[in-house]
Amino acid sequence: MNNRKKIPMRKCVATGEMKPKKELIRIVRSKEGEVSLDPTGKKSGRGAYLTLDRDVIELAKKKNVLANHLSTQIDSSLYEQLLELVNKEKN
């Protein structure tokens, strides 16, 4: 029997690439309309996945991908949090 574990794949909303879930960050909109980062991937609500890369985050901000995908306004502070997270990952 094959004992290899299946790696969950998710699609980055900015690039359209399928990647392992661990390489992406989930952004979630709750029922109340509050948008937040979900590093665990377990919060309830509408989710969107972004690749943890500075260029991808800038592209998502420029094209307003998250606002379209989550059907709500995205505060610029969320993109700043994402960029800080990318900087922490690289160090």
PDB file of N, CA and C in Angstrom:
ATOM      1  N   MET A   1       0.836  -1.196   0.000  1.00  0.00           N
ATOM      2  CA  MET A   1       0.000   0.000   0.000  1.00  0.00           C
ATOM      3  C   MET A   1       0.873   1.249   0.000  1.00  0.00           C
ATOM      4  N   ASN A   2       0.318   2.317  -0.519  1.00  0.00           N
ATOM      5  CA  ASN A   2       1.016   3.596  -0.582  1.00  0.00           C
ATOM      6  C   ASN A   2       0.763   4.366   0.711  1.00  0.00           C
ATOM      7  N   ASN A   3       1.817   4.616   1.505  1.00  0.00           N
ATOM      8  CA  ASN A   3       1.656   5.275   2.800  1.00  0.00           C
ATOM      9  C   ASN A   3       1.954   6.767   2.766  1.00  0.00           C
ATOM     10  N   ARG A   4       2.217   7.313   1.576  1.00  0.00           N
ATOM     11  CA  ARG A   4       2.491   8.745   1.486  1.00  0.00           C
ATOM     12  C   ARG A   4       1.234   9.539   1.808  1.00  0.00           C
ATOM     13  N   LYS A   5       1.438  10.616   2.575  1.00  0.00           N
ATOM     14  CA  LYS A   5       0.318  11.465   2.952  1.00  0.00           C
ATOM     15  C   LYS A   5      -0.024  12.417   1.813  1.00  0.00           C
ATOM     16  N   LYS A   6      -1.302  12.627   1.600  1.00  0.00           N
ATOM     17  CA  LYS A   6      -1.739  13.546   0.558  1.00  0.00           C
ATOM     18  C   LYS A   6      -1.507  14.978   1.024  1.00  0.00           C
ATOM     19  N   ILE A   7      -0.905  15.800   0.169  1.00  0.00           N
ATOM     20  CA  ILE A   7      -0.640  17.204   0.494  1.00  0.00           C
ATOM     21  C   ILE A   7      -1.809  18.040  -0.005  1.00  0.00           C
ATOM     22  N   PRO A   8      -2.500  18.765   0.918  1.00  0.00           N
ATOM     23  CA  PRO A   8      -3.625  19.591   0.478  1.00  0.00           C
ATOM     24  C   PRO A   8      -3.142  20.752  -0.392  1.00  0.00           C
ATOM     25  N   MET A   9      -3.785  20.931  -1.540  1.00  0.00           N
ATOM     26  CA  MET A   9      -3.424  21.993  -2.469  1.00  0.00           C
ATOM     27  C   MET A   9      -4.505  23.062  -2.465  1.00  0.00           C
ATOM     28  N   ARG A  10      -4.087  24.319  -2.616  1.00  0.00           N
ATOM     29  CA  ARG A  10      -5.017  25.442  -2.698  1.00  0.00           C
ATOM     30  C   ARG A  10      -4.566  26.358  -3.821  1.00  0.00           C
ATOM     31  N   LYS A  11      -5.502  27.152  -4.345  1.00  0.00           N
ATOM     32  CA  LYS A  11      -5.195  28.058  -5.450  1.00  0.00           C
ATOM     33  C   LYS A  11      -4.992  29.472  -4.918  1.00  0.00           C
ATOM     34  N   CYS A  12      -3.882  30.090  -5.324  1.00  0.00           N
ATOM     35  CA  CYS A  12      -3.614  31.486  -4.991  1.00  0.00           C
ATOM     36  C   CYS A  12      -4.568  32.350  -5.818  1.00  0.00           C
ATOM     37  N   VAL A  13      -5.307  33.256  -5.149  1.00  0.00           N
ATOM     38  CA  VAL A  13      -6.293  34.064  -5.872  1.00  0.00           C
ATOM     39  C   VAL A  13      -5.640  35.111  -6.766  1.00  0.00           C
ATOM     40  N   ALA A  14      -4.390  35.473  -6.496  1.00  0.00           N
ATOM     41  CA  ALA A  14      -3.709  36.487  -7.302  1.00  0.00           C
ATOM     42  C   ALA A  14      -3.075  35.893  -8.556  1.00  0.00           C
ATOM     43  N   THR A  15      -2.410  34.743  -8.414  1.00  0.00           N
ATOM     44  CA  THR A  15      -1.684  34.167  -9.548  1.00  0.00           C
ATOM     45  C   THR A  15      -2.431  33.023 -10.219  1.00  0.00           C
ATOM     46  N   GLY A  16      -3.350  32.391  -9.521  1.00  0.00           N
ATOM     47  CA  GLY A  16      -4.068  31.255 -10.073  1.00  0.00           C
ATOM     48  C   GLY A  16      -3.294  29.953  -9.990  1.00  0.00           C
ATOM     49  N   GLU A  17      -2.133  29.957  -9.332  1.00  0.00           N
ATOM     50  CA  GLU A  17      -1.305  28.756  -9.214  1.00  0.00           C
ATOM     51  C   GLU A  17      -1.804  27.869  -8.078  1.00  0.00           C
ATOM     52  N   MET A  18      -1.758  26.569  -8.306  1.00  0.00           N
ATOM     53  CA  MET A  18      -2.057  25.613  -7.253  1.00  0.00           C
ATOM     54  C   MET A  18      -0.769  25.347  -6.482  1.00  0.00           C
ATOM     55  N   LYS A  19      -0.839  25.493  -5.155  1.00  0.00           N
ATOM     56  CA  LYS A  19       0.343  25.293  -4.311  1.00  0.00           C
ATOM     57  C   LYS A  19      -0.058  24.540  -3.057  1.00  0.00           C
ATOM     58  N   PRO A  20       0.921  23.925  -2.383  1.00  0.00           N
ATOM     59  CA  PRO A  20       0.611  23.296  -1.094  1.00  0.00           C
ATOM     60  C   PRO A  20       0.071  24.347  -0.110  1.00  0.00           C
ATOM     61  N   LYS A  21      -0.903  23.940   0.669  1.00  0.00           N
ATOM     62  CA  LYS A  21      -1.588  24.849   1.601  1.00  0.00           C
ATOM     63  C   LYS A  21      -0.604  25.572   2.532  1.00  0.00           C
ATOM     64  N   LYS A  22       0.487  24.893   2.917  1.00  0.00           N
ATOM     65  CA  LYS A  22       1.450  25.484   3.854  1.00  0.00           C
ATOM     66  C   LYS A  22       2.231  26.663   3.253  1.00  0.00           C
ATOM     67  N   GLU A  23       2.287  26.756   1.932  1.00  0.00           N
ATOM     68  CA  GLU A  23       3.009  27.848   1.275  1.00  0.00           C
ATOM     69  C   GLU A  23       2.139  29.094   1.109  1.00  0.00           C
ATOM     70  N   LEU A  24       0.868  28.991   1.473  1.00  0.00           N
ATOM     71  CA  LEU A  24      -0.074  30.090   1.281  1.00  0.00           C
ATOM     72  C   LEU A  24      -0.565  30.612   2.629  1.00  0.00           C
ATOM     73  N   ILE A  25      -1.082  31.826   2.613  1.00  0.00           N
ATOM     74  CA  ILE A  25      -1.713  32.404   3.802  1.00  0.00           C
ATOM     75  C   ILE A  25      -3.193  32.583   3.478  1.00  0.00           C
ATOM     76  N   ARG A  26      -4.043  32.264   4.437  1.00  0.00           N
ATOM     77  CA  ARG A  26      -5.490  32.390   4.231  1.00  0.00           C
ATOM     78  C   ARG A  26      -5.962  33.720   4.806  1.00  0.00           C
ATOM     79  N   ILE A  27      -6.758  34.413   4.026  1.00  0.00           N
ATOM     80  CA  ILE A  27      -7.412  35.642   4.472  1.00  0.00           C
ATOM     81  C   ILE A  27      -8.891  35.304   4.534  1.00  0.00           C
ATOM     82  N   VAL A  28      -9.532  35.622   5.649  1.00  0.00           N
ATOM     83  CA  VAL A  28     -10.909  35.193   5.854  1.00  0.00           C
ATOM     84  C   VAL A  28     -11.824  36.374   6.159  1.00  0.00           C
ATOM     85  N   ARG A  29     -13.045  36.316   5.607  1.00  0.00           N
ATOM     86  CA  ARG A  29     -14.085  37.294   5.926  1.00  0.00           C
ATOM     87  C   ARG A  29     -15.132  36.590   6.766  1.00  0.00           C
ATOM     88  N   SER A  30     -15.345  37.095   7.978  1.00  0.00           N
ATOM     89  CA  SER A  30     -16.335  36.490   8.865  1.00  0.00           C
ATOM     90  C   SER A  30     -17.743  36.876   8.430  1.00  0.00           C
ATOM     91  N   LYS A  31     -18.735  36.287   9.058  1.00  0.00           N
ATOM     92  CA  LYS A  31     -20.135  36.599   8.744  1.00  0.00           C
ATOM     93  C   LYS A  31     -20.449  38.055   9.041  1.00  0.00           C
ATOM     94  N   GLU A  32     -19.727  38.630  10.004  1.00  0.00           N
ATOM     95  CA  GLU A  32     -19.928  40.037  10.365  1.00  0.00           C
ATOM     96  C   GLU A  32     -19.274  40.985   9.364  1.00  0.00           C
ATOM     97  N   GLY A  33     -18.489  40.445   8.426  1.00  0.00           N
ATOM     98  CA  GLY A  33     -17.831  41.265   7.417  1.00  0.00           C
ATOM     99  C   GLY A  33     -16.420  41.679   7.791  1.00  0.00           C
ATOM    100  N   GLU A  34     -15.915  41.157   8.899  1.00  0.00           N
ATOM    101  CA  GLU A  34     -14.565  41.489   9.360  1.00  0.00           C
ATOM    102  C   GLU A  34     -13.541  40.639   8.605  1.00  0.00           C
ATOM    103  N   VAL A  35     -12.526  41.289   8.049  1.00  0.00           N
ATOM    104  CA  VAL A  35     -11.499  40.588   7.281  1.00  0.00           C
ATOM    105  C   VAL A  35     -10.234  40.486   8.135  1.00  0.00           C
ATOM    106  N   SER A  36      -9.660  39.281   8.213  1.00  0.00           N
ATOM    107  CA  SER A  36      -8.456  39.088   9.018  1.00  0.00           C
ATOM    108  C   SER A  36      -7.593  37.979   8.426  1.00  0.00           C
ATOM    109  N   LEU A  37      -6.346  37.928   8.888  1.00  0.00           N
ATOM    110  CA  LEU A  37      -5.440  36.859   8.479  1.00  0.00           C
ATOM    111  C   LEU A  37      -5.784  35.608   9.274  1.00  0.00           C
ATOM    112  N   ASP A  38      -5.631  34.461   8.652  1.00  0.00           N
ATOM    113  CA  ASP A  38      -5.930  33.189   9.296  1.00  0.00           C
ATOM    114  C   ASP A  38      -4.760  32.232   9.084  1.00  0.00           C
ATOM    115  N   PRO A  39      -3.697  32.394   9.874  1.00  0.00           N
ATOM    116  CA  PRO A  39      -2.520  31.538   9.671  1.00  0.00           C
ATOM    117  C   PRO A  39      -2.793  30.056   9.934  1.00  0.00           C
ATOM    118  N   THR A  40      -3.789  29.730  10.775  1.00  0.00           N
ATOM    119  CA  THR A  40      -4.092  28.332  11.073  1.00  0.00           C
ATOM    120  C   THR A  40      -4.954  27.703   9.993  1.00  0.00           C
ATOM    121  N   GLY A  41      -5.710  28.529   9.249  1.00  0.00           N
ATOM    122  CA  GLY A  41      -6.590  28.016   8.207  1.00  0.00           C
ATOM    123  C   GLY A  41      -7.859  27.391   8.759  1.00  0.00           C
ATOM    124  N   LYS A  42      -8.186  27.698  10.019  1.00  0.00           N
ATOM    125  CA  LYS A  42      -9.332  27.055  10.653  1.00  0.00           C
ATOM    126  C   LYS A  42     -10.474  28.001  11.022  1.00  0.00           C
ATOM    127  N   LYS A  43     -10.290  29.303  10.833  1.00  0.00           N
ATOM    128  CA  LYS A  43     -11.364  30.248  11.151  1.00  0.00           C
ATOM    129  C   LYS A  43     -12.541  30.021  10.221  1.00  0.00           C
ATOM    130  N   SER A  44     -13.745  30.262  10.742  1.00  0.00           N
ATOM    131  CA  SER A  44     -14.916  30.085   9.885  1.00  0.00           C
ATOM    132  C   SER A  44     -15.156  31.358   9.088  1.00  0.00           C
ATOM    133  N   GLY A  45     -15.692  31.179   7.906  1.00  0.00           N
ATOM    134  CA  GLY A  45     -15.966  32.317   7.032  1.00  0.00           C
ATOM    135  C   GLY A  45     -15.455  32.060   5.636  1.00  0.00           C
ATOM    136  N   ARG A  46     -15.651  33.039   4.776  1.00  0.00           N
ATOM    137  CA  ARG A  46     -15.218  32.962   3.378  1.00  0.00           C
ATOM    138  C   ARG A  46     -13.722  33.186   3.319  1.00  0.00           C
ATOM    139  N   GLY A  47     -12.993  32.272   2.718  1.00  0.00           N
ATOM    140  CA  GLY A  47     -11.538  32.369   2.689  1.00  0.00           C
ATOM    141  C   GLY A  47     -10.974  32.567   1.306  1.00  0.00           C
ATOM    142  N   ALA A  48      -9.797  33.180   1.265  1.00  0.00           N
ATOM    143  CA  ALA A  48      -9.038  33.345   0.030  1.00  0.00           C
ATOM    144  C   ALA A  48      -7.573  33.093   0.372  1.00  0.00           C
ATOM    145  N   TYR A  49      -6.871  32.417  -0.515  1.00  0.00           N
ATOM    146  CA  TYR A  49      -5.466  32.087  -0.273  1.00  0.00           C
ATOM    147  C   TYR A  49      -4.555  32.946  -1.147  1.00  0.00           C
ATOM    148  N   LEU A  50      -3.458  33.421  -0.521  1.00  0.00           N
ATOM    149  CA  LEU A  50      -2.442  34.201  -1.225  1.00  0.00           C
ATOM    150  C   LEU A  50      -1.080  33.582  -0.984  1.00  0.00           C
ATOM    151  N   THR A  51      -0.244  33.575  -2.009  1.00  0.00           N
ATOM    152  CA  THR A  51       1.132  33.120  -1.867  1.00  0.00           C
ATOM    153  C   THR A  51       1.894  34.109  -0.996  1.00  0.00           C
ATOM    154  N   LEU A  52       2.714  33.589  -0.096  1.00  0.00           N
ATOM    155  CA  LEU A  52       3.510  34.450   0.781  1.00  0.00           C
ATOM    156  C   LEU A  52       4.734  34.966   0.024  1.00  0.00           C
ATOM    157  N   ASP A  53       4.503  35.925  -0.851  1.00  0.00           N
ATOM    158  CA  ASP A  53       5.560  36.524  -1.651  1.00  0.00           C
ATOM    159  C   ASP A  53       5.227  37.998  -1.853  1.00  0.00           C
ATOM    160  N   ARG A  54       6.229  38.854  -1.698  1.00  0.00           N
ATOM    161  CA  ARG A  54       6.021  40.305  -1.791  1.00  0.00           C
ATOM    162  C   ARG A  54       5.382  40.707  -3.126  1.00  0.00           C
ATOM    163  N   ASP A  55       5.883  40.159  -4.237  1.00  0.00           N
ATOM    164  CA  ASP A  55       5.358  40.515  -5.562  1.00  0.00           C
ATOM    165  C   ASP A  55       3.892  40.112  -5.716  1.00  0.00           C
ATOM    166  N   VAL A  56       3.540  38.947  -5.187  1.00  0.00           N
ATOM    167  CA  VAL A  56       2.162  38.460  -5.296  1.00  0.00           C
ATOM    168  C   VAL A  56       1.229  39.344  -4.463  1.00  0.00           C
ATOM    169  N   ILE A  57       1.671  39.748  -3.287  1.00  0.00           N
ATOM    170  CA  ILE A  57       0.857  40.610  -2.424  1.00  0.00           C
ATOM    171  C   ILE A  57       0.659  41.975  -3.081  1.00  0.00           C
ATOM    172  N   GLU A  58       1.724  42.517  -3.687  1.00  0.00           N
ATOM    173  CA  GLU A  58       1.613  43.796  -4.400  1.00  0.00           C
ATOM    174  C   GLU A  58       0.642  43.671  -5.585  1.00  0.00           C
ATOM    175  N   LEU A  59       0.702  42.539  -6.295  1.00  0.00           N
ATOM    176  CA  LEU A  59      -0.195  42.297  -7.417  1.00  0.00           C
ATOM    177  C   LEU A  59      -1.652  42.224  -6.944  1.00  0.00           C
ATOM    178  N   ALA A  60      -1.874  41.532  -5.841  1.00  0.00           N
ATOM    179  CA  ALA A  60      -3.226  41.406  -5.289  1.00  0.00           C
ATOM    180  C   ALA A  60      -3.773  42.769  -4.880  1.00  0.00           C
ATOM    181  N   LYS A  61      -2.909  43.602  -4.317  1.00  0.00           N
ATOM    182  CA  LYS A  61      -3.333  44.941  -3.902  1.00  0.00           C
ATOM    183  C   LYS A  61      -3.661  45.799  -5.121  1.00  0.00           C
ATOM    184  N   LYS A  62      -2.804  45.721  -6.144  1.00  0.00           N
ATOM    185  CA  LYS A  62      -2.973  46.521  -7.354  1.00  0.00           C
ATOM    186  C   LYS A  62      -4.255  46.150  -8.098  1.00  0.00           C
ATOM    187  N   LYS A  63      -4.508  44.834  -8.222  1.00  0.00           N
ATOM    188  CA  LYS A  63      -5.678  44.361  -8.957  1.00  0.00           C
ATOM    189  C   LYS A  63      -6.930  44.264  -8.093  1.00  0.00           C
ATOM    190  N   ASN A  64      -6.795  44.523  -6.791  1.00  0.00           N
ATOM    191  CA  ASN A  64      -7.927  44.472  -5.859  1.00  0.00           C
ATOM    192  C   ASN A  64      -8.556  43.073  -5.825  1.00  0.00           C
ATOM    193  N   VAL A  65      -7.704  42.051  -5.919  1.00  0.00           N
ATOM    194  CA  VAL A  65      -8.160  40.665  -6.007  1.00  0.00           C
ATOM    195  C   VAL A  65      -8.913  40.225  -4.749  1.00  0.00           C
ATOM    196  N   LEU A  66      -8.380  40.562  -3.575  1.00  0.00           N
ATOM    197  CA  LEU A  66      -9.022  40.120  -2.334  1.00  0.00           C
ATOM    198  C   LEU A  66     -10.400  40.738  -2.161  1.00  0.00           C
ATOM    199  N   ALA A  67     -10.526  42.011  -2.485  1.00  0.00           N
ATOM    200  CA  ALA A  67     -11.829  42.682  -2.356  1.00  0.00           C
ATOM    201  C   ALA A  67     -12.856  42.017  -3.265  1.00  0.00           C
ATOM    202  N   ASN A  68     -12.453  41.662  -4.465  1.00  0.00           N
ATOM    203  CA  ASN A  68     -13.366  40.996  -5.401  1.00  0.00           C
ATOM    204  C   ASN A  68     -13.724  39.589  -4.926  1.00  0.00           C
ATOM    205  N   HIS A  69     -12.711  38.858  -4.447  1.00  0.00           N
ATOM    206  CA  HIS A  69     -12.931  37.474  -4.046  1.00  0.00           C
ATOM    207  C   HIS A  69     -13.769  37.368  -2.768  1.00  0.00           C
ATOM    208  N   LEU A  70     -13.527  38.269  -1.818  1.00  0.00           N
ATOM    209  CA  LEU A  70     -14.240  38.221  -0.541  1.00  0.00           C
ATOM    210  C   LEU A  70     -15.491  39.098  -0.524  1.00  0.00           C
ATOM    211  N   SER A  71     -15.740  39.809  -1.605  1.00  0.00           N
ATOM    212  CA  SER A  71     -16.917  40.687  -1.747  1.00  0.00           C
ATOM    213  C   SER A  71     -17.035  41.703  -0.616  1.00  0.00           C
ATOM    214  N   THR A  72     -15.933  42.359  -0.298  1.00  0.00           N
ATOM    215  CA  THR A  72     -15.929  43.385   0.739  1.00  0.00           C
ATOM    216  C   THR A  72     -14.737  44.302   0.542  1.00  0.00           C
ATOM    217  N   GLN A  73     -14.748  45.454   1.221  1.00  0.00           N
ATOM    218  CA  GLN A  73     -13.613  46.381   1.160  1.00  0.00           C
ATOM    219  C   GLN A  73     -12.449  45.813   1.966  1.00  0.00           C
ATOM    220  N   ILE A  74     -11.236  45.946   1.443  1.00  0.00           N
ATOM    221  CA  ILE A  74     -10.038  45.482   2.132  1.00  0.00           C
ATOM    222  C   ILE A  74      -9.243  46.702   2.576  1.00  0.00           C
ATOM    223  N   ASP A  75      -8.980  46.780   3.870  1.00  0.00           N
ATOM    224  CA  ASP A  75      -8.209  47.890   4.421  1.00  0.00           C
ATOM    225  C   ASP A  75      -6.733  47.717   4.049  1.00  0.00           C
ATOM    226  N   SER A  76      -6.049  48.815   3.768  1.00  0.00           N
ATOM    227  CA  SER A  76      -4.635  48.731   3.367  1.00  0.00           C
ATOM    228  C   SER A  76      -3.763  48.166   4.488  1.00  0.00           C
ATOM    229  N   SER A  77      -4.221  48.250   5.742  1.00  0.00           N
ATOM    230  CA  SER A  77      -3.444  47.698   6.857  1.00  0.00           C
ATOM    231  C   SER A  77      -3.320  46.174   6.737  1.00  0.00           C
ATOM    232  N   LEU A  78      -4.293  45.521   6.094  1.00  0.00           N
ATOM    233  CA  LEU A  78      -4.212  44.076   5.905  1.00  0.00           C
ATOM    234  C   LEU A  78      -3.036  43.721   4.993  1.00  0.00           C
ATOM    235  N   TYR A  79      -2.843  44.507   3.942  1.00  0.00           N
ATOM    236  CA  TYR A  79      -1.704  44.266   3.033  1.00  0.00           C
ATOM    237  C   TYR A  79      -0.377  44.523   3.765  1.00  0.00           C
ATOM    238  N   GLU A  80      -0.375  45.531   4.662  1.00  0.00           N
ATOM    239  CA  GLU A  80       0.832  45.797   5.449  1.00  0.00           C
ATOM    240  C   GLU A  80       1.139  44.615   6.368  1.00  0.00           C
ATOM    241  N   GLN A  81       0.102  44.024   6.973  1.00  0.00           N
ATOM    242  CA  GLN A  81       0.292  42.843   7.819  1.00  0.00           C
ATOM    243  C   GLN A  81       0.858  41.686   6.998  1.00  0.00           C
ATOM    244  N   LEU A  82       0.356  41.519   5.782  1.00  0.00           N
ATOM    245  CA  LEU A  82       0.848  40.447   4.905  1.00  0.00           C
ATOM    246  C   LEU A  82       2.320  40.653   4.568  1.00  0.00           C
ATOM    247  N   LEU A  83       2.698  41.903   4.253  1.00  0.00           N
ATOM    248  CA  LEU A  83       4.098  42.190   3.919  1.00  0.00           C
ATOM    249  C   LEU A  83       5.007  41.962   5.129  1.00  0.00           C
ATOM    250  N   GLU A  84       4.528  42.318   6.327  1.00  0.00           N
ATOM    251  CA  GLU A  84       5.303  42.059   7.547  1.00  0.00           C
ATOM    252  C   GLU A  84       5.500  40.561   7.737  1.00  0.00           C
ATOM    253  N   LEU A  85       4.457  39.794   7.460  1.00  0.00           N
ATOM    254  CA  LEU A  85       4.526  38.343   7.586  1.00  0.00           C
ATOM    255  C   LEU A  85       5.553  37.757   6.615  1.00  0.00           C
ATOM    256  N   VAL A  86       5.596  38.287   5.397  1.00  0.00           N
ATOM    257  CA  VAL A  86       6.574  37.837   4.405  1.00  0.00           C
ATOM    258  C   VAL A  86       7.992  38.126   4.902  1.00  0.00           C
ATOM    259  N   ASN A  87       8.193  39.320   5.462  1.00  0.00           N
ATOM    260  CA  ASN A  87       9.512  39.683   5.985  1.00  0.00           C
ATOM    261  C   ASN A  87       9.931  38.763   7.123  1.00  0.00           C
ATOM    262  N   LYS A  88       8.991  38.377   7.988  1.00  0.00           N
ATOM    263  CA  LYS A  88       9.300  37.450   9.092  1.00  0.00           C
ATOM    264  C   LYS A  88       9.665  36.073   8.562  1.00  0.00           C
ATOM    265  N   GLU A  89       8.957  35.638   7.523  1.00  0.00           N
ATOM    266  CA  GLU A  89       9.209  34.309   6.936  1.00  0.00           C
ATOM    267  C   GLU A  89      10.608  34.216   6.346  1.00  0.00           C
ATOM    268  N   LYS A  90      11.066  35.326   5.742  1.00  0.00           N
ATOM    269  CA  LYS A  90      12.381  35.318   5.077  1.00  0.00           C
ATOM    270  C   LYS A  90      13.523  35.371   6.076  1.00  0.00           C
ATOM    271  N   ASN A  91      13.271  35.876   7.269  1.00  0.00           N
ATOM    272  CA  ASN A  91      14.342  35.982   8.299  1.00  0.00           C
ATOM    273  C   ASN A  91      14.429  34.755   9.152  1.00  0.00           C
TER     274      ASN A  91
END
